[in-house]
Coordinates of C-alpha atoms in Angstrom, one line a residue:
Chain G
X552 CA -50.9 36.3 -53.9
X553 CA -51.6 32.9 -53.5
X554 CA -52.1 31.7 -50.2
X555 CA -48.8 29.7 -49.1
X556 CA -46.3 31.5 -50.9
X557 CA -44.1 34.3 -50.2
X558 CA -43.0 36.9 -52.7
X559 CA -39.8 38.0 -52.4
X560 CA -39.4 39.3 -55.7
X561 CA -40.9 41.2 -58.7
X562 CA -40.9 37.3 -60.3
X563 CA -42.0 35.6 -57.3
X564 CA -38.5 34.0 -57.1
X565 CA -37.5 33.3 -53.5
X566 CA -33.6 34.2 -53.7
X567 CA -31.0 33.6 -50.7
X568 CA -28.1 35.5 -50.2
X569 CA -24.8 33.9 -50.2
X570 CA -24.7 33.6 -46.3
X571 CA -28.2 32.0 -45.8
X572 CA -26.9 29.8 -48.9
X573 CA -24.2 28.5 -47.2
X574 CA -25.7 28.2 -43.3
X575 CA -28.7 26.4 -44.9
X576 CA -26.0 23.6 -46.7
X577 CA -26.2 21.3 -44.0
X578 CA -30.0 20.9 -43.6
X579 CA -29.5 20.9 -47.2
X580 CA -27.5 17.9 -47.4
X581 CA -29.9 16.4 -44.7
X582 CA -33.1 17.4 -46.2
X583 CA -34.5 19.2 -43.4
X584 CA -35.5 22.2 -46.0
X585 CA -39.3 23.0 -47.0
X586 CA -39.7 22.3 -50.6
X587 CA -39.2 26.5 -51.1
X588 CA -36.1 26.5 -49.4
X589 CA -34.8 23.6 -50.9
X590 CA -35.3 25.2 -54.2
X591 CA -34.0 28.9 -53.0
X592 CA -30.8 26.3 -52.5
X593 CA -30.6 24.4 -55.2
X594 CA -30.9 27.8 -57.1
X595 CA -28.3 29.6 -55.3
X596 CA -25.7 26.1 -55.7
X597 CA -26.1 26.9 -59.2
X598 CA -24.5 29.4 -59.2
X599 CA -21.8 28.6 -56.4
X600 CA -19.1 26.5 -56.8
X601 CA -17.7 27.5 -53.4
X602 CA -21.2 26.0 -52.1
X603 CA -20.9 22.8 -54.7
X604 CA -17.6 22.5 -53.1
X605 CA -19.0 22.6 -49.9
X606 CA -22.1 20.6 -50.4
X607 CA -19.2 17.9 -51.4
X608 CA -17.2 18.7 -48.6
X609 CA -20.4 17.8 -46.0
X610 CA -21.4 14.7 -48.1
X611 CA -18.0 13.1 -48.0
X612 CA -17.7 13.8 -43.9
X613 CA -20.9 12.5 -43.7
X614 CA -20.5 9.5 -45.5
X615 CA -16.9 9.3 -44.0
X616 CA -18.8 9.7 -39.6
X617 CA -21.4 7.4 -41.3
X618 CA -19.1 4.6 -41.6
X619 CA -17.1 5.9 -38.0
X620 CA -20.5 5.2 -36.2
X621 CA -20.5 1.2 -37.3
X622 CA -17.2 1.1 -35.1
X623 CA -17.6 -2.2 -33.0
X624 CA -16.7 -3.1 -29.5
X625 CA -15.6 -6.4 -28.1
X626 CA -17.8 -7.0 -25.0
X627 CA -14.0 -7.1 -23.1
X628 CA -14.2 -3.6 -23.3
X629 CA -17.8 -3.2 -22.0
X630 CA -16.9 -5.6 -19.3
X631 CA -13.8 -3.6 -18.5
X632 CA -15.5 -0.6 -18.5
X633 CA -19.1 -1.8 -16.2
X634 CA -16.3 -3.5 -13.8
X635 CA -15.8 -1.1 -10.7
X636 CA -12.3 -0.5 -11.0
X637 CA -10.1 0.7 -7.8
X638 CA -7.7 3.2 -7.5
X639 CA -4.8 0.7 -7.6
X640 CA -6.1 -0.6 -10.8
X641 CA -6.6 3.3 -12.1
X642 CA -3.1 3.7 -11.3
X643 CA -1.8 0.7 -13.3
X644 CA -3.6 1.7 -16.3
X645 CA -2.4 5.5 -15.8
X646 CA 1.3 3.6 -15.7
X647 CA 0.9 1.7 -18.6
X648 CA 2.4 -0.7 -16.2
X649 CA 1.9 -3.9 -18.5
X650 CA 3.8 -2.3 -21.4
X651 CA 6.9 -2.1 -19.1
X652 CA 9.9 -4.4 -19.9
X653 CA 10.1 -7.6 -17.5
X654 CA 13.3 -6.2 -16.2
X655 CA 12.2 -2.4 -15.2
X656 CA 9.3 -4.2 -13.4
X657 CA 11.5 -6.8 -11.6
X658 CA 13.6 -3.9 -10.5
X659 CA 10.8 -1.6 -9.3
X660 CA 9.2 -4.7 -7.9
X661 CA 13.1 -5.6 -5.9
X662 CA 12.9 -1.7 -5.0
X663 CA 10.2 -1.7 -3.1
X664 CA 10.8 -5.1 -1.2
X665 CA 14.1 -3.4 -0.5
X666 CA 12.2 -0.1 0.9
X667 CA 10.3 -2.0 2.7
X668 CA 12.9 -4.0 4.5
X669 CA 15.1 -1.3 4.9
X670 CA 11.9 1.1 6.6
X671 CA 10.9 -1.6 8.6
X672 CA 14.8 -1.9 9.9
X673 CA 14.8 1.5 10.3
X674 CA 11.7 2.1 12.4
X675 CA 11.9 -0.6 14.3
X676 CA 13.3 -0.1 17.8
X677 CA 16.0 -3.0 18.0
X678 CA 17.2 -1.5 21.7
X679 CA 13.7 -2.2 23.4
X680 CA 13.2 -5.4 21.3
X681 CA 16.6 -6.8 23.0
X682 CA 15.5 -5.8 26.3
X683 CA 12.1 -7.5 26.1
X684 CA 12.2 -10.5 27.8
X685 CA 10.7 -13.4 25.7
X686 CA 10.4 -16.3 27.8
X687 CA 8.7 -14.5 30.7
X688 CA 10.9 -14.7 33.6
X689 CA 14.0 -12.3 34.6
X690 CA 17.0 -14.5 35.1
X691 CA 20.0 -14.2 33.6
X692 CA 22.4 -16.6 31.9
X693 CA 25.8 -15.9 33.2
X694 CA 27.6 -18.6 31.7
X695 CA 27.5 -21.1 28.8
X696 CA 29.1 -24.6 30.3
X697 CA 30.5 -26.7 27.4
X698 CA 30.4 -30.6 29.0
X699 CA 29.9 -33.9 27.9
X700 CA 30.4 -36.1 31.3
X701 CA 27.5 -35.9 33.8
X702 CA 29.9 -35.0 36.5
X703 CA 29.6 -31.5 34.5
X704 CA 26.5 -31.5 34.2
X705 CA 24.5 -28.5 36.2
X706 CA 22.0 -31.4 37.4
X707 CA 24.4 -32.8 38.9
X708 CA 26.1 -30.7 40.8
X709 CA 22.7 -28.3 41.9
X710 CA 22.5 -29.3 45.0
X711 CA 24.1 -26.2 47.0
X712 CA 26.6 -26.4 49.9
X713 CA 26.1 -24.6 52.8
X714 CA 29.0 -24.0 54.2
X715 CA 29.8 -24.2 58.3
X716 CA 30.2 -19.7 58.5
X717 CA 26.6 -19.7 57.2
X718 CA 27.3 -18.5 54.1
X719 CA 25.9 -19.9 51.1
X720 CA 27.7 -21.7 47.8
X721 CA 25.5 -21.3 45.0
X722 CA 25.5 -24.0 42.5
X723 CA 26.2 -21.7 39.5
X724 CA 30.0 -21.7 41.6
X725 CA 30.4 -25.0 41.7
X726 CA 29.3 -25.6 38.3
X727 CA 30.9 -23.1 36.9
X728 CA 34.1 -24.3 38.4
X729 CA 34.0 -27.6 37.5
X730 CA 32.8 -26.9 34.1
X731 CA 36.0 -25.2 33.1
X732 CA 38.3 -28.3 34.3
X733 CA 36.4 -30.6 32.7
X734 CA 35.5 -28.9 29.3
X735 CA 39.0 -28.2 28.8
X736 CA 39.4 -32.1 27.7
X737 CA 36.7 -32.3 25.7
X738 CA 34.1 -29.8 24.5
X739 CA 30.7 -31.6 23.0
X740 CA 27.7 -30.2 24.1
X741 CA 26.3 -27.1 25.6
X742 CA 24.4 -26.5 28.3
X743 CA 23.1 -23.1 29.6
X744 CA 23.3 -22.8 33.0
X745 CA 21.0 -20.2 34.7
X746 CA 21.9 -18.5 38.0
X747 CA 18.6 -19.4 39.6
X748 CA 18.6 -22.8 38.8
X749 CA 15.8 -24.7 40.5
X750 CA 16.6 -26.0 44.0
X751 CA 19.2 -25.0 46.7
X752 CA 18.3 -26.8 49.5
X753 CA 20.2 -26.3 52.9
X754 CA 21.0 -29.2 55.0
X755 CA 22.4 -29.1 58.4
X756 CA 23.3 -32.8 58.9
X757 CA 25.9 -34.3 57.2
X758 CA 24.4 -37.2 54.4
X759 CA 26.0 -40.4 53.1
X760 CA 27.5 -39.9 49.4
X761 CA 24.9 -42.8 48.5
X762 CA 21.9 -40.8 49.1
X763 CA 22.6 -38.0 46.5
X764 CA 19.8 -37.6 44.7
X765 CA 20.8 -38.0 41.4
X766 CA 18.4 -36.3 38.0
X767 CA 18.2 -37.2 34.6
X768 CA 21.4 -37.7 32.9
X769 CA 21.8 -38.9 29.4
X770 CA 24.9 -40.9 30.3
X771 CA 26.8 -42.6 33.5
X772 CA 25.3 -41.9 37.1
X773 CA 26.1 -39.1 39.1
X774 CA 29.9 -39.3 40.3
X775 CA 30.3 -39.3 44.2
X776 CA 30.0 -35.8 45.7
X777 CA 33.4 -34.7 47.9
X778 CA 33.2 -35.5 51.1
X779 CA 33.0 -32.4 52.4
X780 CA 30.1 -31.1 50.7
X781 CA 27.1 -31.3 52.7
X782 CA 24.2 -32.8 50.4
X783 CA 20.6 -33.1 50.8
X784 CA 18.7 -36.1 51.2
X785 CA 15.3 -36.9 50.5
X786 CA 14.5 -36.1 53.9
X787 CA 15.7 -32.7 53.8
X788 CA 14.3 -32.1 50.2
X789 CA 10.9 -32.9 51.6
X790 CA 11.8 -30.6 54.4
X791 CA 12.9 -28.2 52.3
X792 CA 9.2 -28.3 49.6
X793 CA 7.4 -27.5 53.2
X794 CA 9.6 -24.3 54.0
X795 CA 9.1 -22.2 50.5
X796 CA 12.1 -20.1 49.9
X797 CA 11.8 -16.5 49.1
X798 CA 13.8 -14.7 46.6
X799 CA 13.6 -10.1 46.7
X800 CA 13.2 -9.5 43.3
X801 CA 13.7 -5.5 42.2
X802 CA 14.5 -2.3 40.1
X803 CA 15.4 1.2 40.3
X804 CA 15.9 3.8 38.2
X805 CA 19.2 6.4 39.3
X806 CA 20.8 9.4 37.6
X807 CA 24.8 8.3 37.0
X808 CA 24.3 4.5 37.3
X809 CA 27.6 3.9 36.8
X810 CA 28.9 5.9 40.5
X811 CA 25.7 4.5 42.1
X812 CA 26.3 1.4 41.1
X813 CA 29.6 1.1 43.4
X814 CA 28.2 2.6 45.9
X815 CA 25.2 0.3 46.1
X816 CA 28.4 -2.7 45.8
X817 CA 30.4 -1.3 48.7
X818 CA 27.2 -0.6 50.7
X819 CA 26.5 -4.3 50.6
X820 CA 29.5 -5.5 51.4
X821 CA 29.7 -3.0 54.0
X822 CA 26.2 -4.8 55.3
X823 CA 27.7 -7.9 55.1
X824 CA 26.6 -9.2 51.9
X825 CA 27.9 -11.4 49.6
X826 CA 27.4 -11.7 45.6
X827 CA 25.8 -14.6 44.9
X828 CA 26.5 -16.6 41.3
X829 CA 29.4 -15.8 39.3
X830 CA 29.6 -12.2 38.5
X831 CA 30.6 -9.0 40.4
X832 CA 27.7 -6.7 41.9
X833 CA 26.9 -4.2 39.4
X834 CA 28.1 -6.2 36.6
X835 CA 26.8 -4.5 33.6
X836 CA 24.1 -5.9 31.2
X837 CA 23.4 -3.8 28.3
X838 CA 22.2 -0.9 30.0
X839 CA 21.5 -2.4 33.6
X840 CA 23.4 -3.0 36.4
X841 CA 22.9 -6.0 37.8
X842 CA 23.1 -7.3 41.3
X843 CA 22.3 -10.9 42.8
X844 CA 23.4 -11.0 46.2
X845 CA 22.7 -12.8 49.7
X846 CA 22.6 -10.9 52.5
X847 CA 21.2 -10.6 56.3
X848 CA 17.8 -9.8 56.4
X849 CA 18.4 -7.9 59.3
X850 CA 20.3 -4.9 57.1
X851 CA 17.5 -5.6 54.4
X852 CA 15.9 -2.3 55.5
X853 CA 19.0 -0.3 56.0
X854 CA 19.9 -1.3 52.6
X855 CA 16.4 0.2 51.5
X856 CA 16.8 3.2 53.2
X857 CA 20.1 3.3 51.4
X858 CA 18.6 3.2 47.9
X859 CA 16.0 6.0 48.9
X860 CA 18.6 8.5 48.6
X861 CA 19.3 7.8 45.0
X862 CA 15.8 6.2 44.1
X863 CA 12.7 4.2 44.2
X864 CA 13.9 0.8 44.9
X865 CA 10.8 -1.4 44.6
X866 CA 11.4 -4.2 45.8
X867 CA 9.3 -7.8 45.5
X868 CA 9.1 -11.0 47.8
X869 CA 7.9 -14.1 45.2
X870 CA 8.4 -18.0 46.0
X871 CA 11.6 -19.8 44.9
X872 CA 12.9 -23.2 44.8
X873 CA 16.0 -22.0 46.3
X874 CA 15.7 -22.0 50.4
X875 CA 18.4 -19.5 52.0
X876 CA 19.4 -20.4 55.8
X877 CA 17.7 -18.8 58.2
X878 CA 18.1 -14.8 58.4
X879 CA 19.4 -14.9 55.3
X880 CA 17.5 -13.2 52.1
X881 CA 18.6 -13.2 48.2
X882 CA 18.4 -10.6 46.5
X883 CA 18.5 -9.9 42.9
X884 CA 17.8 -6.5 41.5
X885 CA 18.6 -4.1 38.7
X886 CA 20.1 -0.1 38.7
X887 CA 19.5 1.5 35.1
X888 CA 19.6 5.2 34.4
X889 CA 16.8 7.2 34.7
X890 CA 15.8 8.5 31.0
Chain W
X822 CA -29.4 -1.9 -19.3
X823 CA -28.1 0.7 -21.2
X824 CA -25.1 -1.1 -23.0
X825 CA -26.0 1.5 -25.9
X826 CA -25.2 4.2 -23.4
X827 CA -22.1 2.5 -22.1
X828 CA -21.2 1.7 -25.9
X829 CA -21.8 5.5 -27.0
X830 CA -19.7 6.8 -24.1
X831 CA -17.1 4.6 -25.1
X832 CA -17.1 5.4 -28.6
X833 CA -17.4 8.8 -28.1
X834 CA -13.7 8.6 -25.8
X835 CA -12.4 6.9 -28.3
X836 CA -12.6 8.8 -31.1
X837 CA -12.2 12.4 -29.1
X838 CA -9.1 11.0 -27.6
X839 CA -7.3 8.4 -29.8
X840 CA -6.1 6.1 -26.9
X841 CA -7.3 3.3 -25.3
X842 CA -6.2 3.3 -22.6
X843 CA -7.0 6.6 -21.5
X844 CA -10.4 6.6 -23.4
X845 CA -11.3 3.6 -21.1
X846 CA -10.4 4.8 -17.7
X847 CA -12.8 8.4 -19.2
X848 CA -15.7 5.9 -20.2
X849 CA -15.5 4.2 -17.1
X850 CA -15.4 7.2 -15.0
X851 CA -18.0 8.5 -17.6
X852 CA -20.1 5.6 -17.2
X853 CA -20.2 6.2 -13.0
X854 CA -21.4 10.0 -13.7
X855 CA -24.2 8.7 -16.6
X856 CA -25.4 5.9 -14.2
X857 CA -25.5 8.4 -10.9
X858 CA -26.9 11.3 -12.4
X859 CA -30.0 9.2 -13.7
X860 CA -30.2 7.5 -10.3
X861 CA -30.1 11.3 -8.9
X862 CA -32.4 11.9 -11.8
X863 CA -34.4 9.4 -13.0
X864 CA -37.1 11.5 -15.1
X865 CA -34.2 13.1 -17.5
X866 CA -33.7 11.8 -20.8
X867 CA -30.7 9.5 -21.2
X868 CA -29.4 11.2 -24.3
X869 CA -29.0 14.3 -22.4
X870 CA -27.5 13.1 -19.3
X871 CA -25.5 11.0 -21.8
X872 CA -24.2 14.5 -23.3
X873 CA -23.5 16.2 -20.1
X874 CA -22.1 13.3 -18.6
X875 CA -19.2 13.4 -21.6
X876 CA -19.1 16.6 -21.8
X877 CA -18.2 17.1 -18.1
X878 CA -15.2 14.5 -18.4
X879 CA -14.2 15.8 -21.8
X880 CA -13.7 18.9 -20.4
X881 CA -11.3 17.7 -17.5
X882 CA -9.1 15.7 -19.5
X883 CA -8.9 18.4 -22.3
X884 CA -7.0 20.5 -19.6
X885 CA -4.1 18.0 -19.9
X886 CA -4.2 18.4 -23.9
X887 CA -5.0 14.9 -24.6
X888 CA -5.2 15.7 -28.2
X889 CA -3.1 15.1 -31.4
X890 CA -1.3 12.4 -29.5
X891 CA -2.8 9.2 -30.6
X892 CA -1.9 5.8 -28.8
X893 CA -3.8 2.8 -29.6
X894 CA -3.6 -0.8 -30.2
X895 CA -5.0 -2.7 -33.0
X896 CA -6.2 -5.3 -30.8
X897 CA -7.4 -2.5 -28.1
X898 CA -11.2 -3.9 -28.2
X899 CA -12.1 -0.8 -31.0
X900 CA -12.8 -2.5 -34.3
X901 CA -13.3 0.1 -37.1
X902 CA -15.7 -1.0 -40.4
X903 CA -13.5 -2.6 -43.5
X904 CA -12.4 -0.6 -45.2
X905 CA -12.8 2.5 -43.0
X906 CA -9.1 4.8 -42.4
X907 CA -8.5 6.6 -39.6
X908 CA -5.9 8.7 -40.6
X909 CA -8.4 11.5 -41.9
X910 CA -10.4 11.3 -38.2
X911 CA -6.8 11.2 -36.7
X912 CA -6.2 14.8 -38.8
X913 CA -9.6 16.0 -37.9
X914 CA -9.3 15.4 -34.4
X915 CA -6.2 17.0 -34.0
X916 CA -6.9 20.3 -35.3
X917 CA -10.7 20.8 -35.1
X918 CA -11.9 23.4 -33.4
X919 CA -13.4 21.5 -30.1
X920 CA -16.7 22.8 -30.5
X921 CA -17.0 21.3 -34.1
X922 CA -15.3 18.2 -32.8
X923 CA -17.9 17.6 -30.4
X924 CA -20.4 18.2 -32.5
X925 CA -19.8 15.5 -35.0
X926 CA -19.1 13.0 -32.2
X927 CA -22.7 13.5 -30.4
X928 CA -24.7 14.3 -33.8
X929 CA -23.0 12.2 -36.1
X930 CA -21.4 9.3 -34.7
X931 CA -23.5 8.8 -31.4
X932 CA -26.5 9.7 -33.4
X933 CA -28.0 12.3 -30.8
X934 CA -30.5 14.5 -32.2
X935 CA -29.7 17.8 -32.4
X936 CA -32.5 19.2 -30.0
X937 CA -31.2 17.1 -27.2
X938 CA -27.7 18.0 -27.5
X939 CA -28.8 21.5 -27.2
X940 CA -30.8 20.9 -24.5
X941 CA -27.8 19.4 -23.0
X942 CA -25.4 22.0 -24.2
X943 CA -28.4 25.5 -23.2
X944 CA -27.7 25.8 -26.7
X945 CA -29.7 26.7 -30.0
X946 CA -30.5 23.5 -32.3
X947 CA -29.4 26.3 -34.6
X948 CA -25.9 26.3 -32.8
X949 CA -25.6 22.5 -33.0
X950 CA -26.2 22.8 -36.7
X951 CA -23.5 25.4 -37.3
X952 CA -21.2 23.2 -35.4
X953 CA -22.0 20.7 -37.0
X954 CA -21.3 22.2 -40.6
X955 CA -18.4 23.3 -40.0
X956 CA -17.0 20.3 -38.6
X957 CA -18.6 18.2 -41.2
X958 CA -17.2 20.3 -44.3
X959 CA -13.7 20.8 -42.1
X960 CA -13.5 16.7 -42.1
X961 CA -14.5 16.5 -46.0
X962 CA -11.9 18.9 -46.7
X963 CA -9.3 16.7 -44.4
X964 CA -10.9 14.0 -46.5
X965 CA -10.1 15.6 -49.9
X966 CA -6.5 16.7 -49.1
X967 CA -6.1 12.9 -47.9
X968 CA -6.7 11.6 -51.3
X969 CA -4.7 13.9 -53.0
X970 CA -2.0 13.2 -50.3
X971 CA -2.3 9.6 -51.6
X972 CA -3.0 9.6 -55.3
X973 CA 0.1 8.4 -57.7
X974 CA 2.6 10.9 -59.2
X975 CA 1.7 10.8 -62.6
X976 CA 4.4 11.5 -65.3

């Protein structure tokens, strides 16, 4: 035997069986057979047409991947795939979203705004946004006066009257009163009048009509005052800057505001107090109860003691334009339901 | 660095999936694994991570059936040789055995050798082979009933 070779037969022919034959096609086709092999095959392909079939079968797929593999890519596509893409984008893609019609994706785009608006309506909580108080301070409007004369004007009629029984005219009265002859003629312009308009000064001396301080006005000078209604001069306006006035500012929090609320009413007027601007004590705002209200200091604490049976009535002393006569203490405070 | 990579995980989505869009969010997602397994590994051989990295996202998206379904569009950023049809790939990738599939995509059209795609694999290069027969002779035939699909009725 010479050295190298193999015998596997009586002839020295190195035979394959059908199996091998066809397992050894590939490497074959490739040439990746030793020159024995590749003559074991060639022999055996002889003499199969299934493995000449095959043989063809191999060379056209290869020839067929062959020409696959020169498949080209635009550098778009190796930009697009390098580029870190976020889970947003991911999502599009997954959608298809650019091969939608203009008018699904105006409608899914009109959907969600509307979702949006309608959740943000919805979770918003519109009761405690109305009860904020924007600008900062806690008076209320209590009425809108429609004027166009300065005679109707709230600047010109501020000044308060106090009157001879030592009870006090606020100007939200006065103003109010004469707002609704005069804007019955003619209606122009509105002006908001708040109950705690800036100064009520109290003046003990009678004052010459001349000496009415008169503010700002747009239009004619301040008409002359009725006679009877006690004005302040400079000289008590200056009086009144040096004594501050005070105002009781407050809140409390009941169980059945409603029944407490008359009962706090007829307790103050059973003390002697008097409503002060133009609505009722206990006049209802939303859900408070509201009540401005002048009345002797002297019953301030009994009025306190009062509210202790019903709640915490906290109650605050802060600077106002406003001076009350002497013994005399405003009051404004609120009565909502305990929650 | 490594646009081959980047362009053989690409072509190998393409051509196992048959839709651009989907093959580009798998070579993108692809391309992350390739790029963070050599940064975990920076001593393996790119051709290997390369074939586990595809093989690992074939192997999720082939749970959804991806296959047979083929959605492209002509100006999708693939451009196949002149001359070259798709419709005996298309008929090959639909009903290849998956094995086979893959095994003409890594040995013959990424041109990975065989030992490293059965390195990748914990195969036998023998295995690769086989696979690689079959699917070969599986695509010629697909090839052959093609053009007898497409030759003239003669009288």
């Amino acid at each position: 035997m010479q050295p190298g070779t193999l015998e596997y037969s009586k002839k020295s022919e190195r035979k394959i069986s059908a199996f091998v034959g066809h397992e050894l096609l590939y490497d074959y086709v490739t040439g990746r057979l030793d020159p024995e092999r590749l003559q074991a095959v060639e022999e055996f392909l002889k003499l199969s047409r299934e493995a000449q079939s095959d043989v063809q079968r191999i060379n056209n797929g290869l020839n067929y991947v062959m020409a696959l593999s020169e498949t080209q890519l635009t550098s778009s596509v190796l930009a697009e795939i390098k580029a870190p893409s976020s889970y947003f984008q991911v999502l599009l893609r997954k959608l298809r979203f650019e091969e939608w019609s203009p008018g699904i994706k105006m409608g899914l785009e009109v959907l969600v705004v509307a979702v949006g608006v309608i959740s943000a309506c919805l979770l918003i909580p519109w009761h405690r946004m109305l009860e904020i108080n924007w600008i900062g301070n806690r008076e209320v409007i209590l009425a809108e006066v429609a004027s166009e004369e300065p005679g109707s004007r709230m600047e010109d009629v501020e000044t308060p009257n106090a009157q001879t029984d030592g009870t006090e005219v606020f100007p939200d009265d006065v103003a109010v009163q004469k707002a609704r002859q005069q804007s019955l003629d003619k209606i122009t312009t509105a002006t908001q009048v708040k109950l705690a308009a800036p100064v009520a000064v109290e003046s003990s001396k009678p004052v010459e009509p001349e000496s009415v301080p008169v503010k700002k006005t747009e239009t004619k000078p301040t008409e002359a005052k009725p006679p009877e209604a006690k004005v302040a001069d400079s000289t008590n306006r200056t009086k009144g800057e040096a004594h501050v006035g005070m105002l009781y500012r407050g809140s409390i929090l009941v169980t059945g505001a409603p029944v407490v609320s008359q009962k706090f009413a007829d307790k103050i007027h059973e003390l002697g107090g008097r409503k002060a601007g133009e609505v009722e004590l206990g006049w209802q705002k939303g859900t408070s109860r509201y009540f401005h209200f002048t009345i002797p200091e002297s019953k301030l604490a009994t009025l306190q003691e009062f509210a202790q049976d019903y709640g915490a009535l906290s109650l605050s002393k802060e600077k106002h334009d406003r001076v009350m006569p002497e013994g005399i203490v405003r009051i404004i405070f609120t009565v909502d339901e305990k929650k | 660095m490594f646009d081959n990579e980047i362009k053989a995980i690409s072509l190998f989505f393409f051509f196992a999936l048959l839709d651009d869009e989907k093959a580009l969010l798998a070579s993108a997602k692809c391309s992350d694994l390739f790029f963070q397994t050599l940064k975990v590994a920076p001593k393996s051989i790119p051709n290997v991570v390369l074939v586990k990295s595809t093989n690992q996202i074939w192997q999720k998206l082939s749970q959804q059936s991806l296959r047979g379904r083929p959605h492209f569009a002509t100006d999708a950023g693939w451009t196949l040789p002149t001359g070259v049809d798709l419709a005996p790939w298309k008929e090959f990738q639909k009903s290849a055995p998956e094995e086979e599939l893959l095994a003409i995509l890594w040995s013959q059209i990424l041109k990975i050798s065989d030992s490293d795609i059965a390195a990748a694999l914990s195969i036998n290069e023998g295995t690769v082979r086989y696979r690689v027969r079959r699917g070969l002779k599986l695509l010629g035939g697909t090839m052959i009933l093609e053009t007898r699909h497409l030759e003239p009725v003669r009288s």
